XYZ file of C-alpha atoms in Angstrom:
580
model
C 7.829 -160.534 -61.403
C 7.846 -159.207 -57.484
C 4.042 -157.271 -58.599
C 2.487 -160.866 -58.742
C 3.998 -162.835 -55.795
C 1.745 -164.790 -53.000
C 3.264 -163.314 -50.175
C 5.510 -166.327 -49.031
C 5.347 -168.159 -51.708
C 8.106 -167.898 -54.843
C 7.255 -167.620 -58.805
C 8.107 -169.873 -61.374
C 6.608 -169.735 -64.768
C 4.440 -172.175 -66.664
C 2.217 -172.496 -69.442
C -1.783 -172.110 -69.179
C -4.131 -174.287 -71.865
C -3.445 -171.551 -74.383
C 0.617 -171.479 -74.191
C 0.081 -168.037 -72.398
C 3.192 -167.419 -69.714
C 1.565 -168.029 -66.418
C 3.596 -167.343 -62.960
C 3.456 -170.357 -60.692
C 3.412 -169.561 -57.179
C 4.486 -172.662 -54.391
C 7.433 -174.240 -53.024
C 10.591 -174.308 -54.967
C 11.605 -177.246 -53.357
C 8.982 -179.520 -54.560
C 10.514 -180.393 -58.237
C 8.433 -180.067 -61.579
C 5.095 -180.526 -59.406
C 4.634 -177.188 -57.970
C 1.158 -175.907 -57.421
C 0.677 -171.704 -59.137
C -1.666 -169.797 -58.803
C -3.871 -167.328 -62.015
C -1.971 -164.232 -62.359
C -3.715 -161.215 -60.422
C -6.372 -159.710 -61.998
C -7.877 -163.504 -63.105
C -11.897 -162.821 -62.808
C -12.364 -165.768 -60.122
C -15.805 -167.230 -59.116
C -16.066 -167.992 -55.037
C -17.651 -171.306 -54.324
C -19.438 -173.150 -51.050
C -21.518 -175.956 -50.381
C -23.025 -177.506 -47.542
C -24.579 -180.513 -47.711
C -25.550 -180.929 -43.471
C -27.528 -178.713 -41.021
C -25.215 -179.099 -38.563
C -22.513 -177.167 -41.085
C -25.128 -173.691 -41.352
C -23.516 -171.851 -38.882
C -19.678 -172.715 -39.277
C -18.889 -174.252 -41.987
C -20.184 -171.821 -44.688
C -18.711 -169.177 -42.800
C -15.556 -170.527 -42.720
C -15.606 -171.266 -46.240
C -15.903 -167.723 -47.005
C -13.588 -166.590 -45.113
C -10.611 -168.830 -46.501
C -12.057 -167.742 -50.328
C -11.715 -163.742 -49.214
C -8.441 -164.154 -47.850
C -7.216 -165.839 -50.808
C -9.084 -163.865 -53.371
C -7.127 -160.761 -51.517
C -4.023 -162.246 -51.141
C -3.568 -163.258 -54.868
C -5.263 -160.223 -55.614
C -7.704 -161.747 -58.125
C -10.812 -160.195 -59.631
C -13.971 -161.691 -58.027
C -16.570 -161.615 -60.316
C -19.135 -164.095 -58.164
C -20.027 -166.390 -55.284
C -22.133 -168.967 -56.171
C -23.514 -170.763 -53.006
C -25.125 -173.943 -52.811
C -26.745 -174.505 -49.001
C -27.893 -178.096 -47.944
C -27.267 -179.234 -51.025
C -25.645 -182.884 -51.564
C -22.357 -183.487 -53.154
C -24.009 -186.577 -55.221
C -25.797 -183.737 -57.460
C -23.711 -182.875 -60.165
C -22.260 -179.295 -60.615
C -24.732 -178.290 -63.819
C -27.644 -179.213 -61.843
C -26.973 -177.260 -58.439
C -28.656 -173.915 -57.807
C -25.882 -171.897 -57.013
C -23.102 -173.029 -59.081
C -25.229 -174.229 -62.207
C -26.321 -170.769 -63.284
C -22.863 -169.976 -63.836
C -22.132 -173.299 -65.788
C -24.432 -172.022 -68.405
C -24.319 -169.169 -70.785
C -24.072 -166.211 -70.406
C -22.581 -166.534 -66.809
C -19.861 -169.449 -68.380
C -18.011 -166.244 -69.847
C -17.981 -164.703 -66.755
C -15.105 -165.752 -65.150
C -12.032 -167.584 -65.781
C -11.294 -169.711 -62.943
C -13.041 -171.075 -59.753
C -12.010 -171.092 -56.504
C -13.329 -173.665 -53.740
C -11.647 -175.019 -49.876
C -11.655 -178.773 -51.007
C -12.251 -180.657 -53.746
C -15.416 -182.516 -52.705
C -16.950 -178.665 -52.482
C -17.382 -178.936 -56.093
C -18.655 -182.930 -55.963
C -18.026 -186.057 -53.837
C -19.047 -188.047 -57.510
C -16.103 -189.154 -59.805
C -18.026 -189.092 -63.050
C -19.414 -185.849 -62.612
C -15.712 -184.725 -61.572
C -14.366 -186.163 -64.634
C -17.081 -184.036 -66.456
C -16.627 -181.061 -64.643
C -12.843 -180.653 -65.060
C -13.151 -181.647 -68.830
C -15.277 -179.131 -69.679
C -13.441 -176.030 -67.555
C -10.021 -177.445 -69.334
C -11.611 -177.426 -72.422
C -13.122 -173.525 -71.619
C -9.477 -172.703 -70.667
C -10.236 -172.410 -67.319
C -8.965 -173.137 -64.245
C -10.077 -175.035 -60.776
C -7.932 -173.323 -57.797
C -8.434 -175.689 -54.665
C -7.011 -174.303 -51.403
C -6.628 -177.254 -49.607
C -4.725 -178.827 -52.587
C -2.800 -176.169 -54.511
C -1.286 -178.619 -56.269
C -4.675 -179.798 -57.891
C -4.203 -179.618 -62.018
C -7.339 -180.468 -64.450
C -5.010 -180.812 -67.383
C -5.005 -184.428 -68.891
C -2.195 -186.449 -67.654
C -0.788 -187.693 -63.986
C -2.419 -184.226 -62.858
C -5.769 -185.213 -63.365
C -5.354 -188.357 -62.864
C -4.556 -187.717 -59.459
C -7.707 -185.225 -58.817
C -9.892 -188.278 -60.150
C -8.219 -190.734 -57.338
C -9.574 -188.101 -55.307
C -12.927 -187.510 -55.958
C -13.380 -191.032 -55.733
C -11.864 -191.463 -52.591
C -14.385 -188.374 -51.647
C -17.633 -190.677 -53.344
C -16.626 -193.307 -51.025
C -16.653 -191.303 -48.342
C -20.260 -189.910 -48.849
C -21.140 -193.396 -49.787
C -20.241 -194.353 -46.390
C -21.503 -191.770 -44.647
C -25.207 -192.776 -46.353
C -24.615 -196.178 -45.171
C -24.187 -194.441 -41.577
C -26.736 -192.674 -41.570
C -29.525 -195.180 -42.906
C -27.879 -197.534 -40.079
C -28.509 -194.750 -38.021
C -32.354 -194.361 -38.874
C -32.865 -197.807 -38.627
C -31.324 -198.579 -35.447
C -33.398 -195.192 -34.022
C -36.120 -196.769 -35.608
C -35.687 -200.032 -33.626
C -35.383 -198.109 -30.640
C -38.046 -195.988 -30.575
C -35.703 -192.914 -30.852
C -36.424 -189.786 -32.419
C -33.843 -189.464 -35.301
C -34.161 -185.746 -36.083
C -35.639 -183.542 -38.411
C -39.325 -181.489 -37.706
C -40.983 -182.221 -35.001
C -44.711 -183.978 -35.449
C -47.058 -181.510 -33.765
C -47.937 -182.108 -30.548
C -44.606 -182.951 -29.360
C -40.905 -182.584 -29.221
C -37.688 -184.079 -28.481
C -35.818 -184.207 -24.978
C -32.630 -185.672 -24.507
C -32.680 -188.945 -22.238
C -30.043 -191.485 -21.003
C -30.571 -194.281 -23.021
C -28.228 -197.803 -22.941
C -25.341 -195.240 -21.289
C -25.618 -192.843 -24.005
C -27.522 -189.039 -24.810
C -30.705 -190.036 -27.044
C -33.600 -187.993 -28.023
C -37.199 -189.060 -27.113
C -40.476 -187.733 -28.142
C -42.400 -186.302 -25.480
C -45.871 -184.396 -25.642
C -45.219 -180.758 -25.774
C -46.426 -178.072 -23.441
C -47.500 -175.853 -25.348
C -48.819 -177.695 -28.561
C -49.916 -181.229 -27.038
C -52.751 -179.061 -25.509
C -53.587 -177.505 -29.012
C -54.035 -180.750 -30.682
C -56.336 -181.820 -27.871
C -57.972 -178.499 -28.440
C -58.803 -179.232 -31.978
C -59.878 -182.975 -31.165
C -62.899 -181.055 -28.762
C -63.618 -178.318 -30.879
C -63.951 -180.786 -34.255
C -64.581 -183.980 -32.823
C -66.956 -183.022 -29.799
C -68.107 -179.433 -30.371
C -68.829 -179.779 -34.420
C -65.903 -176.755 -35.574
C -65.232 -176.389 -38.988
C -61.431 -176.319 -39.619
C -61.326 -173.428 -41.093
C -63.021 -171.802 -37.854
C -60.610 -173.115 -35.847
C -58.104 -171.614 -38.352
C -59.109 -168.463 -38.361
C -59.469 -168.487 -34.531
C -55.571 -169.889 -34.149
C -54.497 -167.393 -36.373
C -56.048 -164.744 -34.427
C -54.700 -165.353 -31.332
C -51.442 -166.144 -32.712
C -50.523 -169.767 -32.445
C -47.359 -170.817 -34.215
C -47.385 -173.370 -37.339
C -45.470 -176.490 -36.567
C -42.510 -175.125 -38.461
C -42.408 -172.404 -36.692
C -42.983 -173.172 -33.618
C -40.152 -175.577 -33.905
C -37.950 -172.037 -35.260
C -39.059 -170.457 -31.963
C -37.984 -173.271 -29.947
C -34.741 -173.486 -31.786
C -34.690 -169.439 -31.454
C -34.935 -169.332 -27.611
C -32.550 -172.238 -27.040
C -30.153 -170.544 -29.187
C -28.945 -173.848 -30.971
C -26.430 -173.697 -33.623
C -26.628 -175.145 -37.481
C -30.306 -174.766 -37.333
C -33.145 -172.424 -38.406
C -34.480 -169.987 -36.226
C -36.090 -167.605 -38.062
C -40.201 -167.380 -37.515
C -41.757 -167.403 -41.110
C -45.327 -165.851 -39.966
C -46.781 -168.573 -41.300
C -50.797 -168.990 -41.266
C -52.895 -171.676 -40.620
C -54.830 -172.935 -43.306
C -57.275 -176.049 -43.659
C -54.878 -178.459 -45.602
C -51.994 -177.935 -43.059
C -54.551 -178.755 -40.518
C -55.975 -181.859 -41.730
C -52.407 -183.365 -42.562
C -51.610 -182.854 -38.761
C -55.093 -184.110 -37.594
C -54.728 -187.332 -39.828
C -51.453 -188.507 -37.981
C -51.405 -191.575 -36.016
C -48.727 -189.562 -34.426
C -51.217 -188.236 -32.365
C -51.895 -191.718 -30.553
C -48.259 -191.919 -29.640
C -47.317 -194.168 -32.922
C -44.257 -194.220 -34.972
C -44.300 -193.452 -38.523
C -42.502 -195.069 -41.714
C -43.378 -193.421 -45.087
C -46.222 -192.040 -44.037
C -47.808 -195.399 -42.582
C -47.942 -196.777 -38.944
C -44.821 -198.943 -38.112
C -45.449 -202.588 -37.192
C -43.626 -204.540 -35.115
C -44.581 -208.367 -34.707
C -47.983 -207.021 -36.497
C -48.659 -204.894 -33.767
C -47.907 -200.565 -34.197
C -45.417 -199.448 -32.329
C -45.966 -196.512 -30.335
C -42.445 -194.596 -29.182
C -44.210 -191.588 -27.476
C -47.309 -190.820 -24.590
C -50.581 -190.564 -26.564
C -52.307 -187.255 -26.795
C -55.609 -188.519 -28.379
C -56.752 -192.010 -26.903
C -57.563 -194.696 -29.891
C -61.158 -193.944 -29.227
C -60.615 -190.270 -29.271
C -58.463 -190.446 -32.987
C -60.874 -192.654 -34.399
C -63.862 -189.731 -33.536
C -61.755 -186.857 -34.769
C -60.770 -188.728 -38.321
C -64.800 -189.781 -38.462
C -65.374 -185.955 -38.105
C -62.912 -184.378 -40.207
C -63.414 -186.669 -43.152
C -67.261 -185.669 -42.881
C -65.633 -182.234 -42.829
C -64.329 -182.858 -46.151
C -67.550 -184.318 -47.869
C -69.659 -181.435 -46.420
C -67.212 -179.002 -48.137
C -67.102 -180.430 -51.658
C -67.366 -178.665 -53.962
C -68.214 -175.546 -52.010
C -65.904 -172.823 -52.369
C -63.731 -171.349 -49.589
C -65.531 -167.856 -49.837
C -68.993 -169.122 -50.828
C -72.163 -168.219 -48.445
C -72.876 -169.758 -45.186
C -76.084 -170.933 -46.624
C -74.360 -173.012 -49.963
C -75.730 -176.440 -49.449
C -78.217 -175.686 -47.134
C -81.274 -173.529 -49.733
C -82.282 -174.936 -52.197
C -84.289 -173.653 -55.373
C -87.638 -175.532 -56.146
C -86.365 -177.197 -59.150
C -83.518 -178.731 -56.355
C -80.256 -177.028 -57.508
C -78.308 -174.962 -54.590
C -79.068 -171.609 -54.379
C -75.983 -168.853 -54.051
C -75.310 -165.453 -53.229
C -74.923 -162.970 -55.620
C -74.653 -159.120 -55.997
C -75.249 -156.105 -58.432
C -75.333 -152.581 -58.637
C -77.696 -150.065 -59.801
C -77.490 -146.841 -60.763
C -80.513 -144.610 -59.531
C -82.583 -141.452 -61.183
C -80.554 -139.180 -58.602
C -77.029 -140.521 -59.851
C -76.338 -142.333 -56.463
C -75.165 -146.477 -56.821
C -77.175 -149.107 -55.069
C -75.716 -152.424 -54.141
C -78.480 -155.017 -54.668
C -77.886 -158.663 -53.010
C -80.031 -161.515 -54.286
C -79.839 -165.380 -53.899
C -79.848 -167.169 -57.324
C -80.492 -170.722 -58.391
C -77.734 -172.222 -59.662
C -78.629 -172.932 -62.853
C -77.523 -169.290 -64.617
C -74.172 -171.131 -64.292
C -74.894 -173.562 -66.828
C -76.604 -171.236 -69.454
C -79.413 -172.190 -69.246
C -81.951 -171.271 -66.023
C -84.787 -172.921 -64.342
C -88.416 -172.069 -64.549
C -88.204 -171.227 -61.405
C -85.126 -169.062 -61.036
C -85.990 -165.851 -60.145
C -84.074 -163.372 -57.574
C -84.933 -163.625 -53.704
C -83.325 -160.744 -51.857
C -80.733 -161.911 -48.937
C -82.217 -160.293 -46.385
C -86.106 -161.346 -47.166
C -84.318 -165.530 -47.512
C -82.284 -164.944 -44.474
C -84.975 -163.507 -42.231
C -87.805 -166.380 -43.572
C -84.991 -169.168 -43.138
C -84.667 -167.936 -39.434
C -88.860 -167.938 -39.097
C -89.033 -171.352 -40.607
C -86.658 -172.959 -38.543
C -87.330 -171.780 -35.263
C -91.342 -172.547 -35.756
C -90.420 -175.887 -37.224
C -87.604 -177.165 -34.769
C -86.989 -174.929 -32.079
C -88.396 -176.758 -29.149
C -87.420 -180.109 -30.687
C -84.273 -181.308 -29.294
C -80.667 -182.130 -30.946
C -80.091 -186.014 -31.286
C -76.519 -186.573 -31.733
C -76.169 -189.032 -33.952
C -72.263 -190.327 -33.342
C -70.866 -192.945 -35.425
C -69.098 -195.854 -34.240
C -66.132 -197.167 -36.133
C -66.259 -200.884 -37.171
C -62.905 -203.051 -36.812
C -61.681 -205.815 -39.686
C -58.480 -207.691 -38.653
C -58.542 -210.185 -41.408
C -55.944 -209.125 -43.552
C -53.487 -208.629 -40.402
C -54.594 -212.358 -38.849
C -53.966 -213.487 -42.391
C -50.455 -211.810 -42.226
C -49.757 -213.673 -38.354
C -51.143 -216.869 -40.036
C -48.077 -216.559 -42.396
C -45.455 -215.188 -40.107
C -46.115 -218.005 -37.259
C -45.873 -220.625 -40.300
C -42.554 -219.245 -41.718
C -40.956 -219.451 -37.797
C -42.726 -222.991 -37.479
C -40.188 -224.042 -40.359
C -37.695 -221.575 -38.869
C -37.081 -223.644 -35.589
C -37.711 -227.231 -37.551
C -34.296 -226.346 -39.314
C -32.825 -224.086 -36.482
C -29.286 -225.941 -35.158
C -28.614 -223.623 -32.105
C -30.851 -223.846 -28.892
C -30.598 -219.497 -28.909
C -32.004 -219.429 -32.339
C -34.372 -221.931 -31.331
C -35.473 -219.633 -27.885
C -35.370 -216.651 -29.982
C -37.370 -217.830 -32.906
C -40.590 -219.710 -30.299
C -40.531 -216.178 -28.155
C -41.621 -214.743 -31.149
C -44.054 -217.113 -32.436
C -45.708 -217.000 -28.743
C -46.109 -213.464 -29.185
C -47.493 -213.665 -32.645
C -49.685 -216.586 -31.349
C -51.391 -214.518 -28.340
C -51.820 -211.520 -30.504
C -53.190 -213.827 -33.141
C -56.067 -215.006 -30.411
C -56.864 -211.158 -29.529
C -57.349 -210.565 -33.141
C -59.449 -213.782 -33.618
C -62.044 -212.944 -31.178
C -63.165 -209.874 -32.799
C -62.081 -210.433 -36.361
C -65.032 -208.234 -38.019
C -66.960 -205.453 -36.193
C -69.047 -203.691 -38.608
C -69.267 -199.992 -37.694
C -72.799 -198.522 -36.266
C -74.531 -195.537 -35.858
C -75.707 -194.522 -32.051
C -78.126 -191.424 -31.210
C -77.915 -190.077 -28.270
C -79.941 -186.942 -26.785
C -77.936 -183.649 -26.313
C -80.458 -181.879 -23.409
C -80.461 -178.895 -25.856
C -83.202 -177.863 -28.263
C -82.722 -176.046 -31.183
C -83.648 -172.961 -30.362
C -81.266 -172.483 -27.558
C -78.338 -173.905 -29.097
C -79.637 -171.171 -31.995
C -79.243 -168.576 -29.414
C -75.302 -169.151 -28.924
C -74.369 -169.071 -32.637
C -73.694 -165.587 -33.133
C -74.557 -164.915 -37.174
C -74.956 -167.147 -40.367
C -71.320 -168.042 -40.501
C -72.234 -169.995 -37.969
C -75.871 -171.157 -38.304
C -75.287 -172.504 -42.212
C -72.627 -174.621 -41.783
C -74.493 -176.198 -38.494
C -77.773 -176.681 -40.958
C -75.307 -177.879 -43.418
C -73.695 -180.544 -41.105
C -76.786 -181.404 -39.319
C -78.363 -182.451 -42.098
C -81.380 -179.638 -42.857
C -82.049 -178.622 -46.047
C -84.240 -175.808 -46.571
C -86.453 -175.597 -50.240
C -87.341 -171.533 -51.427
C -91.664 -172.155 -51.990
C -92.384 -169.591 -54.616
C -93.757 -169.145 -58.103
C -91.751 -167.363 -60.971
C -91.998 -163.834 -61.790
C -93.392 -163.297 -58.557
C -90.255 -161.168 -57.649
C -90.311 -162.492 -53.717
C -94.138 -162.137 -53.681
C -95.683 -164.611 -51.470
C -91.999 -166.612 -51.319
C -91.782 -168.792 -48.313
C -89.138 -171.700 -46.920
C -89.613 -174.957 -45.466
C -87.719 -177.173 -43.599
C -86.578 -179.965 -44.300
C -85.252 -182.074 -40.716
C -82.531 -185.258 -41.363
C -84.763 -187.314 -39.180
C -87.018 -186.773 -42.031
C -84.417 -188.052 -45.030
C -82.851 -190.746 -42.658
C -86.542 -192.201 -41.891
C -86.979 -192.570 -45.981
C -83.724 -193.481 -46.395
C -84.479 -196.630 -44.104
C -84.482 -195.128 -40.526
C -82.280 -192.916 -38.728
C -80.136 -194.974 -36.771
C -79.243 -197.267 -39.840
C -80.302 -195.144 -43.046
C -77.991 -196.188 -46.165
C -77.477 -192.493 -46.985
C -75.799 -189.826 -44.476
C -75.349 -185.707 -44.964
C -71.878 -186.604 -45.710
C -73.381 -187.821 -48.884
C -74.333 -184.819 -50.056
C -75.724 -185.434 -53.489
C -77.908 -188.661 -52.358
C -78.946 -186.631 -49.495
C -79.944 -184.152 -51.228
C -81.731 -185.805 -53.865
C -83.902 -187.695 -50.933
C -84.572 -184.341 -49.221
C -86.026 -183.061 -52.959
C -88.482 -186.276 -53.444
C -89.729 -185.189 -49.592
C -89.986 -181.754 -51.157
C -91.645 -182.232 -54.393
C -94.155 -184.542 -52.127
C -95.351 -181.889 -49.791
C -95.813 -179.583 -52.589
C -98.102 -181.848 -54.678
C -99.938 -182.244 -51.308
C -100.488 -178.466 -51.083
C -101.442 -178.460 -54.868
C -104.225 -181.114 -54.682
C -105.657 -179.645 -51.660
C -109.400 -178.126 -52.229
C-alpha cells in the first residue's frame, strides 16, 4: 500500500472500468467523492495546447512542467507528449495534430491514460467532450486532470459534472470570439493596427490614443525605402521582378516575415516568433506585396480597400502617391503578360526571335562525341515547332553565338541612333458604380431623417448625407476618364542605353518589353549559310495596328503583337522576292 502513495495524499481503493482494484489517492475527508490517481507504472500520455501567441513562451512551459512533476511524483510510465501549439480548443481532439495521432491506431494502444493541467486543454467544445470521454471510458482509459483531480469520465454524476464543465469552458471561448471580433472591429473603426504580420513597408508603434496604449502603422525605416525602391526600379527604370529578386537576395534583404522575426528578435518580445527562416525572394511574393493598396496608406478588409462613407480609408502615411501605385500596377501587370508562358529558366531571347514560319525560337543544346574521343557541347537555337512533332520547313539549327552576334549587328545598324520614346500609359477613372452606390446611400438617409424622432439622430443622419452629397459632386464631375497612352522622348538613343546593359539577360527582356521582334532570314538546309536577322521596331506594329499613340494592340499582347509583327515580316520578304 505505502509503495504507491502521492506523497501527501492518503490511499483508498476503488474499482477501474474493468473491476480491477485501483488505489485512490486524495483527501480522506471529502466522503465517497475522492479524486485517485492510476497506480504507478500506468503508461500516461503528456498533453498541451495553446491556442494564443501571447501563451508561446509561458504557458506551454508551464504546462510541462506541472505534467513532469506529476508524472514523477505518481511515478507513472510516460509513454508520450503530444503537443498541439496555436491550435484552437473549438477543433475537436481526433482532428488536432498533436493529440490526434495518438487517437488513432496503432498509437490508441499506446497508453492507458492521459494527463492534461485543465480540462479545456483537451477542448473548450461540449460535444466533442462528450465524445472524447466516451470513447477513452469505453477503451478503459482514463483522463487525469490536475487542476481537477476529482474529474471522473465514468457515466453518472461524475461525468455529468465534467460536461457542466466543458460547457462552461465553450462559453468562455465563445465569449472570448465575441471579444475579439469586437476588438477588430472597433480597431477597424479606428484606424488601429490590430496585430498580426506587418504589411511591408511598415510597422507598428505604440501611440496614446483616447488615454490609452494603441498601435499605429507607421512607414518603416528600413523597408518603406525598399518598396519605393521597387516602385523606381519597375515602374520608372523597366526591372523585371525577378531582377530585382535576385538583386535583394544578393545583398541580403529580409522577406516580410522575417524581417518582422528580426524585429521581434532584437526587441526581445515574448510569445512571439523570432527565429529568421532565410527565406528568399521570389516573383510571386513580390507581386502580392506590390499589388497592395497598403502601399498608398489604405486599410484593408479581406483583401479589398475599406470604405468608409464610399470613400477608402487610409490609417497610415503613403509610401507610393496614387499616381505613383497606379504606374507600378500598370507595369507589373505588363510584367506578367510579357512573361506568359515563358519559362523561369528559358533564354533571354524567348519572345524576342522568331523563326520565318513565325513560331518563337529557343535555346537548345547537344553533345557530340569527336574522332579523337573528346565531347563537344553544341548550342543551337531551334524553332519551336520540334515541340509539337511535327517541324517547319524552315526549322533548321542556327548556332547561338552566329544569332546572338547578327541580332547585336541588326539592331545597332537599324536603331542605334534612333532614340527611345517612352510610351507611358495613363490610367482611365470610372466612378459610376460608386456614384450609383452614394445615389442609394443619400436616398436611404433621406427616408432615415423623414422618420427620425430625435433632433441627434436627425444631426447625425444630415452630417452624413452632406458628406455623401459633396463627395457625390467630386465624383460627378469626372464620372468616366478613359485611360490614354502618352509618348514622351527619353534623350537616349538606343545605342547608348545598349551600352549600359551588361549581357543578354539584360538586352532580351528590354527587346522583349519594348516591343522588337526580331525574324531569323534564311533558307532551309542552308545550315546558317547566308542566315541574317531583321528588325522589327514597335513603332512599326503600333503604326499598322492604327498608330502608336492609340494602336488597339500593345506588346503586352503578346500573341496579337506578334502576329502583326509576322504580316510586316512576311511583307518585306515578298518585297525582296519580287525584286529583279
Amino acid at each position: 500500500m505505502g509503495e504507491s502513495k502521492v506523497v501527501g495524499l492518503p490511499v483508498l481503493r476503488k474499482q477501474d472500468h474493468h473491476g480491477a482494484s485501483l488505489e485512490v489517492v486524495g483527501d480522506c475527508t471529502g466522503g465517497n467523492d475522492m479524486p485517485y490517481l492510476p497506480p504507478p507504472g500506468t503508461r500516461v500520455l503528456k498533453m498541451r495546447r495553446i491556442s494564443r501567441d501571447s501563451e508561446d513562451s509561458s504557458a506551454l512551459a508551464r504546462q510541462a512542467e506541472a505534467l513532469d512533476g506529476a508524472v514523477a511524483e505518481g511515478r507513472f510510465d510516460e509513454v508520450g507528449n503530444a503537443e498541439d501549439s496555436f491550435v484552437s480548443g473549438a477543433v475537436s481532439p481526433e482532428e488536432r495534430p498533436g493529440l490526434g495521432r495518438w487517437m488513432r491506431e496503432p498509437l490508441w494502444y499506446e497508453w492507458d491514460a492521459i494527463m492534461v493541467t485543465s480540462l479545456d486543454r483537451i477542448t473548450r467544445n461540449q460535444t466533442h467532450w462528450e465524445m472524447f470521454a466516451d470513447r477513452c471510458h469505453q477503451g478503459g482509459k482514463d483522463v487525469i486532470c490536475l487542476d481537477d483531480p476529482a474529474l471522473d469520465i465514468t457515466p453518472g454524476n461524475g461525468r455529468m459534472i465534467a460536461y457542466i464543465k466543458a460547457t462552461q469552458a465553450q462559453e468562455y471561448r465563445e465569449v472570448i470570439v465575441r471579444k475579439r471580433r469586437n476588438q477588430t472591429q472597433y480597431y477597424r473603426d479606428e484606424s488601429l493596427w490590430g496585430g498580426g504580420t506587418w504589411p511591408f513597408g511598415y510597422r507598428p508603434v505604440l501611440t496614446e490614443y483616447q488615454g490609452r496604449q494603441r498601435y499605429k502603422l507607421v512607414i518603416d525605416p528600413v523597408t518603406g525605402p525598399l518598396i519605393r525602391e521597387a516602385y523606381e526600379r519597375i515602374g520608372v527604370q523597366g526591372w523585371n521582378m525577378s531582377r530585382l529578386c535576385e538583386d535583394w537576395n544578393q545583398r541580403g534583404v529580409l522577406t516580410s516575415q522575417d524581417y518582422q522575426r528580426s524585429v521581434n528578435a532584437g526587441e526581445k518580445k515574448a510569445g512571439v516568433k523570432t527565429s529568421v527562416k532565410g527565406a528568399r525572394w521570389t516573383t510571386s511574393t513580390l507581386g502580392k506585396i506590390l499589388k497592395k493598396p497598403i502601399l498608398q496608406g489604405m486599410a484593408m478588409h479581406k483583401g479589398e480597400a475599406l470604405l468608409r462613407d464610399g470613400v477608402p480609408v487610409r490609417w497610415a502615411d503613403p509610401i507610393l502617391s496614387d499616381e505613383e501605385f497606379t504606374t507600378l500596377q500598370v507595369a507589373v501587370t505588363a510584367l506578367g503578360r510579357h512573361r506568359a508562358g515563358i519559362k523561369s529558366n528559358a533564354s533571354s531571347m524567348t519572345g524576342v526571335l522568331h523563326c520565318p514560319c513565325g513560331k518563337k525560337m529557343y535555346e537548345n543544346s547537344s553533345v557530340g562525341k569527336l574522332n579523337t574521343g573528346e565531347t563537344r557541347s553544341h548550342k543551337y537555337f531551334r524553332c519551336s515547332s520540334w515541340s509539337n512533332g511535327k517541324a517547319c520547313e524552315f526549322s533548321v539549327s542556327w548556332p547561338q553565338d552566329q544569332l546572338y552576334a547578327m541580332a547585336e549587328h541588326a539592331f545597332l545598324a537599324a536603331m542605334g541612333k534612333e532614340e527611345i520614346e517612352e510610351r507611358r500609359y495613363v490610367p482611365g477613372r470610372d466612378n459610376r458604380k460608386q456614384i450609383k452606390e452614394l445615389e442609394r446611400a443619400i436616398g436611404n438617409l433621406t427616408q432615415s431623417i423623414a422618420l427620425a424622432a430625435s433632433p441627434a439622430v436627425v444631426s447625425s443622419l444630415t452630417g452624413t448625407m452632406e458628406r455623401h452629397a459633396a463627395h457625390l459632386e467630386a465624383l460627378m464631375a469626372e464620372a468616366f476618364v478613359p485611360g490614354r497612352w502618352e509618348v514622351t522622348s527619353t534623350g537616349q538613343t538606343y545605342a547608348e542605353k545598349w551600352s549600359t546593359m551588361r549581357d543578354w539577360r539584360e538586352r532580351g527582356p528590354f527587346l522583349r518589353q519594348a516591343g522588337f521582334r526580331l525574324f531569323v532570314r534564311g533558307r532551309p538546309h542552308t545550315k546558317g549559310r547566308g542566315t541574317a536577322v531583321y528588325v522589327i521596331s514597335p513603332k512599326e506594329v503600333a503604326d499598322r495596328a492604327g498608330g502608336a499613340p492609340a494602336g488597339s494592340v500593345e506588346p503586352s499582347d503578346e500573341e496579337a503583337w506578334n502576329l502583326e509583327a509576322l504580316k510586316i515580316f512576311n511583307e518585306v520578304l515578298e518585297v525582296e522576292m519580287g525584286a529583279p
